[in-house]
Amino acid sequence: MRIIDLRGRQLSRAELLAAMPRAAMGTSEASDLVRPILEDVKERGAAALRDFEEKFDHVRPKHLRVPAEAIAAALDTLDPEVRAAIEESVRRARAVAANQVPKDFHTDLAPGARVAERWIPIQRVGLYVPGGKAVYPSSVIMNAVPAQAAGVESLAIATPPARDDAEGLPNKTILATCAILGVDEVYAVGGAQAIAMFAYGAKGSEPQDGDVLCDPVDKITGPGNIFVATAKSLVSAFVGIDAVAGPTEIGIIADKTANPSLVAADLIGQAEHDELAGSVLFTDSPEFAEKVQENLAYRVPRTEHAERVHTSLSGTQSAIVLTDGLDQSIDAANAYAAEHLEIQTADADAVVKRIKNAGAIFRGPYSPVPLGDYMSGSNHVLPTGGTARFAAGLGVHTFMKPVEVIEYDEEGLKALAARINAFAVSEDLPAHGECVLSRFVRDPYDKATLREQEKEAGLR
């Protein structure tokens, strides 16, 4: 891994942000390829979806919507050990999600003057589950569980057909996970075409589709490749999205008390995802950094995806950042704003309290990132590319919207009517004031007598 040496440097905030290693998103380059896909699905619906599945996933699904019996059969044939692991992951995720549900509240400001806030579930959500280098039943859990806890009425899942399935059905473990979660609307559709289907809906083209294959959704969540990310960005003007996710990343703050072998293993674990995955170590110990490098040299050739891991760790998005001390390591980590941030230091609790920017924080050597990927109860859909400086990971709140309810009676409004009118006139919006005054005075349009009318009505 390359070295970024911050020692002996007094960096401004802008300089520190610029010094952090990053992977290029490159969604603009994909836009020209994605736009025609979106338009074709919008126009031709299921017919276009089948054409794109044949082109990109090399299979033409007979059933774009997965039959219920195929979902049930996938659960029946699931390895019992894998099923137990999935069910435990679901149990823990549901326990955390139940505590995330926000509470309604109200504020009484004066007699007859109340503002309340209701949290309302989004009505219909499309959940995208990627395929490609790996299969992600964990992403089904991370998206569906908080949506269900939020009370979303209608959930649809799209995931690419499995390349080894002659019928064009998705991976059986993903289907089995849908069955465990009670999600029965599943589509064998991947890539940008799946995002188009969710955004615009899709009319049927064959008898098994029905007249409408898929209704449009109100929000789209879930990670994906560059084409999925670009499609989400392009449709975000009229349908909600969780985020435009970039390559995955890990940051680790470690001092000389950490175990260099474990730190190396954690860097490799994240690098396994993708050649563009970012792995960044922040340490104030050059000796520790050297031990990590030695462990990487030993471990990388022995892992199954060694070539992918090597490409990731040697890329410009990965680095060992040497600092003058723990304070600078924390400052650098806050500038990096990692999707996943591990803390492996002598006083981990003190460091955790000083972290301002991270998608999720993993405290101590026995809280590695894969714990969060699968079974910690936390959510693994997290902000990438430094967006953790202002964004949060997926959760129940992602699938709800706060709506204020204004509850004023005659007494409550009367106490403010003259002031509202003054405010409205100052903004050159007199009809706003007239709207309120109409409830209390004879003629709000008679400006010559308005002040007198206000006094008569008890507004002054």
PDB file of C-alpha atoms in Angstrom, residues 19 23 32 62-64 70 91 110 136 221 292 329 336 403 411 415 425 440:
ATOM      1  CA  ALA A  19      -5.081  14.707   0.842  1.00  0.00           C
ATOM      2  CA  ALA A  23     -11.930   6.329  -5.835  1.00  0.00           C
ATOM      3  CA  ASP A  32     -24.813   8.432 -22.103  1.00  0.00           C
ATOM      4  CA  LYS A  62     -39.819 -16.020 -19.156  1.00  0.00           C
ATOM      5  CA  HIS A  63     -41.054 -14.698 -15.824  1.00  0.00           C
ATOM      6  CA  LEU A  64     -39.788 -11.210 -15.072  1.00  0.00           C
ATOM      7  CA  ALA A  70     -40.164 -20.445  -7.112  1.00  0.00           C
ATOM      8  CA  ARG A  91     -33.752 -11.374  14.093  1.00  0.00           C
ATOM      9  CA  ALA A 110     -49.958  28.969  23.375  1.00  0.00           C
ATOM     10  CA  TYR A 136     -25.934 -10.420  -1.619  1.00  0.00           C
ATOM     11  CA  THR A 221     -32.935   2.009  -2.243  1.00  0.00           C
ATOM     12  CA  VAL A 292       0.895  -4.243   8.570  1.00  0.00           C
ATOM     13  CA  SER A 329      -5.198  10.409  13.015  1.00  0.00           C
ATOM     14  CA  TYR A 336     -11.918  10.873   5.091  1.00  0.00           C
ATOM     15  CA  VAL A 403     -45.066  15.566   8.282  1.00  0.00           C
ATOM     16  CA  GLU A 411     -58.048  31.866  19.687  1.00  0.00           C
ATOM     17  CA  ALA A 415     -53.410  36.153  18.673  1.00  0.00           C
ATOM     18  CA  VAL A 425     -46.944  42.906   3.681  1.00  0.00           C
ATOM     19  CA  PHE A 440     -61.648  38.259  11.814  1.00  0.00           C
TER      20      PHE A 440
END
